[in-house]
Coordinates of C-alpha atoms and ligand atoms in Angstrom, one line a residue:
M29 CA 20.7 -49.9 28.2
P30 CA 18.2 -50.4 25.3
P31 CA 14.9 -51.5 26.8
G32 CA 14.4 -55.3 27.2
L33 CA 18.2 -55.9 26.8
G34 CA 20.3 -56.6 29.8
E35 CA 24.1 -56.4 29.7
V36 CA 24.3 -59.9 28.2
G37 CA 21.6 -59.3 25.7
W38 CA 23.4 -56.1 24.5
Q39 CA 26.7 -57.9 24.2
N40 CA 25.1 -60.6 22.2
Y41 CA 23.4 -58.1 19.9
L42 CA 26.8 -56.3 19.5
L43 CA 28.7 -59.4 18.7
D44 CA 26.1 -60.5 16.2
Y45 CA 25.9 -57.1 14.6
H46 CA 29.7 -56.9 14.1
R47 CA 29.9 -60.5 12.9
Q48 CA 27.6 -59.4 10.1
H49 CA 29.1 -55.9 9.4
P50 CA 32.8 -56.0 10.1
G51 CA 34.6 -52.8 9.1
I52 CA 31.3 -50.8 8.6
T53 CA 32.3 -48.0 11.0
E54 CA 35.5 -47.5 9.1
Q55 CA 33.7 -47.5 5.8
V56 CA 31.3 -44.7 7.0
L57 CA 33.9 -42.6 8.7
R58 CA 36.4 -42.8 5.8
G59 CA 33.6 -41.7 3.5
A60 CA 32.9 -38.6 5.7
P61 CA 36.0 -36.5 5.7
R62 CA 36.1 -32.7 6.4
A63 CA 38.2 -30.3 4.3
D64 CA 39.9 -28.9 7.5
V65 CA 40.6 -31.9 9.7
G66 CA 40.3 -34.9 7.4
T67 CA 38.4 -38.0 8.7
A68 CA 37.3 -38.3 12.3
Y69 CA 40.2 -40.7 12.7
D70 CA 42.7 -38.0 11.6
W71 CA 40.9 -35.6 14.0
L72 CA 41.3 -38.0 16.9
R73 CA 45.0 -38.5 16.0
S74 CA 45.6 -34.8 15.9
A75 CA 44.8 -34.6 19.7
I76 CA 48.0 -36.6 20.4
P77 CA 51.5 -35.3 19.9
P78 CA 54.0 -37.0 17.6
N79 CA 56.0 -40.0 19.0
P80 CA 53.2 -41.0 21.5
G81 CA 55.0 -44.0 23.1
R82 CA 52.9 -47.0 23.9
V83 CA 49.4 -46.8 22.3
I84 CA 46.4 -48.9 23.2
D85 CA 43.4 -48.8 20.9
L86 CA 40.3 -49.7 22.9
A87 CA 37.5 -51.4 20.9
C88 CA 39.7 -51.0 17.8
G89 CA 37.3 -52.7 15.3
S90 CA 39.1 -53.1 12.0
A91 CA 41.9 -50.9 13.5
P92 CA 41.6 -47.9 11.1
L93 CA 43.7 -45.9 13.7
Q94 CA 46.7 -48.2 13.5
P95 CA 48.2 -46.7 10.3
L96 CA 48.1 -43.3 12.0
F97 CA 50.4 -44.5 14.8
T98 CA 53.4 -45.6 12.9
D99 CA 55.5 -43.2 15.0
A100 CA 54.4 -44.9 18.2
D101 CA 56.8 -47.1 20.2
S102 CA 54.1 -49.8 20.1
Y103 CA 50.5 -50.1 19.1
L104 CA 48.1 -52.7 20.4
G105 CA 44.4 -53.0 19.4
F106 CA 41.7 -54.8 21.5
D107 CA 38.2 -55.7 20.5
V108 CA 35.6 -58.3 21.4
S109 CA 34.6 -59.0 17.8
A110 CA 36.7 -61.7 16.1
E111 CA 35.3 -60.6 12.7
E112 CA 36.3 -57.0 13.2
L113 CA 39.8 -58.1 14.2
A114 CA 40.1 -60.5 11.3
T115 CA 39.2 -57.6 8.9
G116 CA 41.9 -55.4 10.4
I117 CA 44.5 -58.2 10.2
A118 CA 43.5 -58.8 6.6
R119 CA 44.3 -55.1 6.0
G120 CA 47.8 -55.6 7.4
R121 CA 47.1 -54.0 10.8
G122 CA 48.1 -55.2 14.1
P123 CA 48.9 -56.5 16.6
L124 CA 45.2 -57.0 17.4
I125 CA 43.9 -59.0 20.3
R126 CA 40.5 -60.3 21.3
A127 CA 39.7 -58.8 24.7
D128 CA 37.0 -56.9 26.5
A129 CA 37.7 -53.3 27.3
R130 CA 36.4 -53.9 30.8
D131 CA 39.2 -56.4 31.5
L132 CA 42.3 -55.7 29.5
P133 CA 45.4 -57.9 29.5
V134 CA 47.7 -54.9 30.0
E135 CA 49.9 -54.1 33.0
D136 CA 49.2 -51.2 35.3
H137 CA 50.6 -47.9 33.8
G138 CA 51.5 -50.0 30.6
A139 CA 50.2 -47.3 28.2
D140 CA 51.2 -43.7 27.4
V141 CA 48.1 -43.2 25.3
V142 CA 44.7 -44.9 25.1
V143 CA 42.4 -44.1 22.2
C144 CA 38.8 -45.2 21.7
S145 CA 36.9 -44.5 18.5
M146 CA 33.1 -44.7 18.3
A147 CA 32.8 -47.2 21.1
I148 CA 32.8 -45.6 24.6
M149 CA 29.0 -45.2 24.3
L150 CA 28.7 -49.0 23.8
M151 CA 30.3 -50.0 27.0
A152 CA 28.1 -51.3 29.9
P153 CA 28.9 -50.6 32.6
V154 CA 31.0 -47.8 31.2
E155 CA 32.6 -47.2 34.7
A156 CA 34.4 -50.6 34.4
A157 CA 35.9 -49.6 31.0
L158 CA 37.0 -46.2 32.3
A159 CA 38.5 -47.8 35.4
E160 CA 40.6 -50.0 33.1
V161 CA 41.7 -46.9 31.1
A162 CA 42.8 -45.3 34.3
R163 CA 44.6 -48.4 35.5
I164 CA 46.6 -49.0 32.3
L165 CA 47.5 -45.3 31.7
R166 CA 50.7 -44.0 33.2
P167 CA 50.2 -40.7 35.3
G168 CA 50.1 -37.9 32.7
G169 CA 49.1 -40.3 30.0
R170 CA 46.3 -39.3 27.6
F171 CA 42.9 -40.8 26.8
V172 CA 41.3 -39.6 23.6
S173 CA 37.8 -40.8 22.6
I174 CA 35.4 -39.9 19.8
R175 CA 31.7 -40.7 19.9
P176 CA 28.6 -39.8 17.9
V177 CA 26.5 -37.0 19.3
G178 CA 23.4 -35.0 18.2
W179 CA 25.0 -31.6 17.8
P180 CA 26.3 -29.6 15.8
A181 CA 23.6 -29.9 13.1
R182 CA 22.1 -27.7 10.4
W183 CA 18.5 -27.1 9.7
R184 CA 18.8 -28.8 6.3
D185 CA 19.9 -32.0 8.1
L186 CA 16.2 -32.5 8.9
R187 CA 15.6 -33.3 5.2
V188 CA 17.5 -36.5 5.9
A189 CA 16.8 -37.2 9.6
V190 CA 13.0 -37.0 9.1
P191 CA 12.6 -39.7 6.4
L192 CA 15.2 -41.8 8.2
V193 CA 13.3 -41.9 11.4
L194 CA 9.9 -42.2 9.7
G195 CA 11.2 -45.2 7.8
L196 CA 12.7 -46.9 10.9
R197 CA 10.0 -45.7 13.3
H198 CA 12.8 -45.9 15.8
L199 CA 15.9 -44.1 17.0
P200 CA 19.3 -45.8 17.2
E201 CA 19.9 -47.4 20.6
M202 CA 23.1 -47.6 22.6
P203 CA 23.7 -48.3 26.3
Q204 CA 25.2 -44.9 27.1
R205 CA 24.0 -41.4 26.5
F206 CA 26.5 -38.8 27.7
G207 CA 24.4 -35.6 27.8
R208 CA 25.2 -32.6 30.1
G209 CA 28.8 -33.4 31.1
R210 CA 28.1 -37.0 32.2
L211 CA 31.2 -38.4 30.5
A212 CA 33.4 -35.7 32.0
A213 CA 32.0 -36.5 35.5
L214 CA 32.6 -40.3 34.9
L215 CA 36.1 -39.6 33.7
D216 CA 36.8 -37.4 36.7
R217 CA 35.6 -40.1 39.1
A218 CA 37.9 -42.6 37.4
G219 CA 40.9 -40.2 37.8
L220 CA 41.0 -38.8 34.3
E221 CA 40.8 -35.0 33.9
V222 CA 39.1 -33.6 30.8
V223 CA 41.5 -31.1 29.1
A224 CA 39.7 -30.6 25.8
D225 CA 36.2 -31.4 24.6
R226 CA 34.8 -30.4 21.2
A227 CA 32.2 -31.5 18.7
L228 CA 32.4 -31.2 14.9
R229 CA 29.8 -32.0 12.2
F230 CA 31.1 -34.5 9.6
A231 CA 28.9 -35.7 6.8
H232 CA 28.6 -38.8 4.6
P233 CA 27.4 -38.2 1.0
L234 CA 23.9 -39.4 0.2
G235 CA 24.5 -39.6 -3.5
D236 CA 22.8 -42.9 -4.4
E237 CA 21.0 -46.0 -3.0
R238 CA 24.3 -47.6 -1.9
D239 CA 25.0 -44.6 0.4
A240 CA 21.4 -44.9 1.7
S241 CA 21.8 -48.7 2.5
L242 CA 25.2 -48.1 4.1
V243 CA 24.0 -45.4 6.4
V244 CA 21.0 -47.4 7.6
E245 CA 23.1 -50.6 8.1
A246 CA 25.6 -48.6 10.2
L247 CA 23.0 -47.9 12.9
Y248 CA 22.6 -49.9 16.1
L249 CA 18.9 -50.8 16.0
P250 CA 18.3 -53.9 18.2
H251 CA 14.5 -53.4 18.0
V252 CA 14.2 -52.9 14.3
D253 CA 13.8 -55.8 11.8
Q254 CA 15.3 -56.0 8.3
Q255 CA 12.0 -55.0 6.7
R256 CA 12.0 -51.7 8.5
R257 CA 15.6 -51.1 7.7
R258 CA 14.8 -51.6 4.0
A259 CA 11.9 -49.2 4.3
A260 CA 14.2 -46.6 5.7
A261 CA 16.9 -47.2 3.1
E262 CA 14.3 -46.8 0.4
R263 CA 13.1 -43.5 1.8
L264 CA 16.7 -42.2 1.9
A265 CA 17.4 -43.5 -1.6
G266 CA 14.4 -41.6 -2.7
I267 CA 16.0 -38.3 -1.7
A268 CA 19.6 -39.2 -2.6
R269 CA 21.3 -36.9 -5.0
P270 CA 24.7 -35.3 -5.6
G271 CA 25.5 -32.8 -2.9
R272 CA 23.1 -34.3 -0.4
E273 CA 24.6 -35.6 2.8
V274 CA 23.9 -37.5 6.0
P275 CA 25.1 -35.5 9.0
L276 CA 27.4 -37.2 11.5
A277 CA 28.2 -35.1 14.6
I278 CA 31.2 -36.4 16.5
R279 CA 32.5 -35.3 19.9
R280 CA 36.2 -35.6 20.8
T281 CA 37.1 -35.7 24.5
V282 CA 40.7 -35.5 25.6
A283 CA 41.5 -36.5 29.2
V284 CA 44.7 -36.8 31.2
R285 CA 45.5 -39.4 33.9
S286 CA 46.1 -37.7 37.2
Ligands
SAM11 C1 31.3 -48.6 16.1 S1 32.6 -49.8 16.2 C2 34.1 -48.8 16.2 C3 35.3 -49.6 15.7 C4 36.6 -48.8 15.5 N1 37.0 -48.3 16.7 C5 36.3 -47.6 14.5 O1 36.2 -46.5 14.9 O2 36.2 -47.9 13.3 C6 32.5 -50.3 17.9 C7 33.5 -51.4 18.3 O3 33.5 -51.6 19.7 C8 33.6 -53.0 20.0 N2 33.2 -53.2 21.4 C9 32.1 -52.8 21.9 N3 32.1 -53.1 23.2 C10 33.3 -53.6 23.5 C11 33.9 -54.0 24.7 N4 33.3 -54.0 25.9 N5 35.2 -54.4 24.6 C12 35.9 -54.4 23.5 N6 35.3 -54.0 22.3 C13 34.1 -53.6 22.3 C14 32.8 -53.6 18.9 O4 33.1 -55.0 18.8 C15 33.1 -52.8 17.7 O5 34.2 -53.3 17.0

């Protein structure tokens, strides 16, 4: 948990952040496709076979995954942020329901697939969310999550990372860090066996000051004020140019319900 914030403090920060920035994760990930796999959303989808049955999207945000599941028997997205859900609904996506991932209104074994994009590291306690995933998945069902990680990276990424951190004087903060197989161990304890685990480096262009502002706004920084965010965005804008990019390493973990 970020220092000084209990579970309630973090939930309040998160709700407030997404009230002010609905759809921001989708904006960043859509702007960061790879030539080989497409966006991170396409990459997540490619871990699930066609005709996936009943799909639950955990912490769906603006529901960017929904259009990728038109071949599912059903799709249902859950999120705690009313503004994120409203953004998704305004984009014609649904059904979307306001609910906490740690207490889902879904019957036992009511899902064939559960997906979770860029949110598992926000859950506290994460064990409660994983227990819900295990409860709602049928035996043999699949849980696919993607989350931001620090690797893979390139040496030249330091050209962007250094001014960003110097500007913010802080690193992004989230309740969960999943280094050294911790997520696999937690999944295992919940009854979900990891069958594939891989990270890829995506990148968002840093072509101008709008890219710089977007990238800084997209970070969870409960201890950084707007002035520092502006300072970081200005530093990034100062090095923005065609061809420059902000790295975004993402890990995809596929687990099967035993
Ligand atoms: C980084 S955004 C990702 C949104 C979307 N999945 C995407 O990839 O674009 C994280 C989302 O997780 C949601 N969230 C965080 N904790 C949650 C919880 N305990 N239950 C449900 N939603 C949660 C937030 O409201 C936010 O919409």
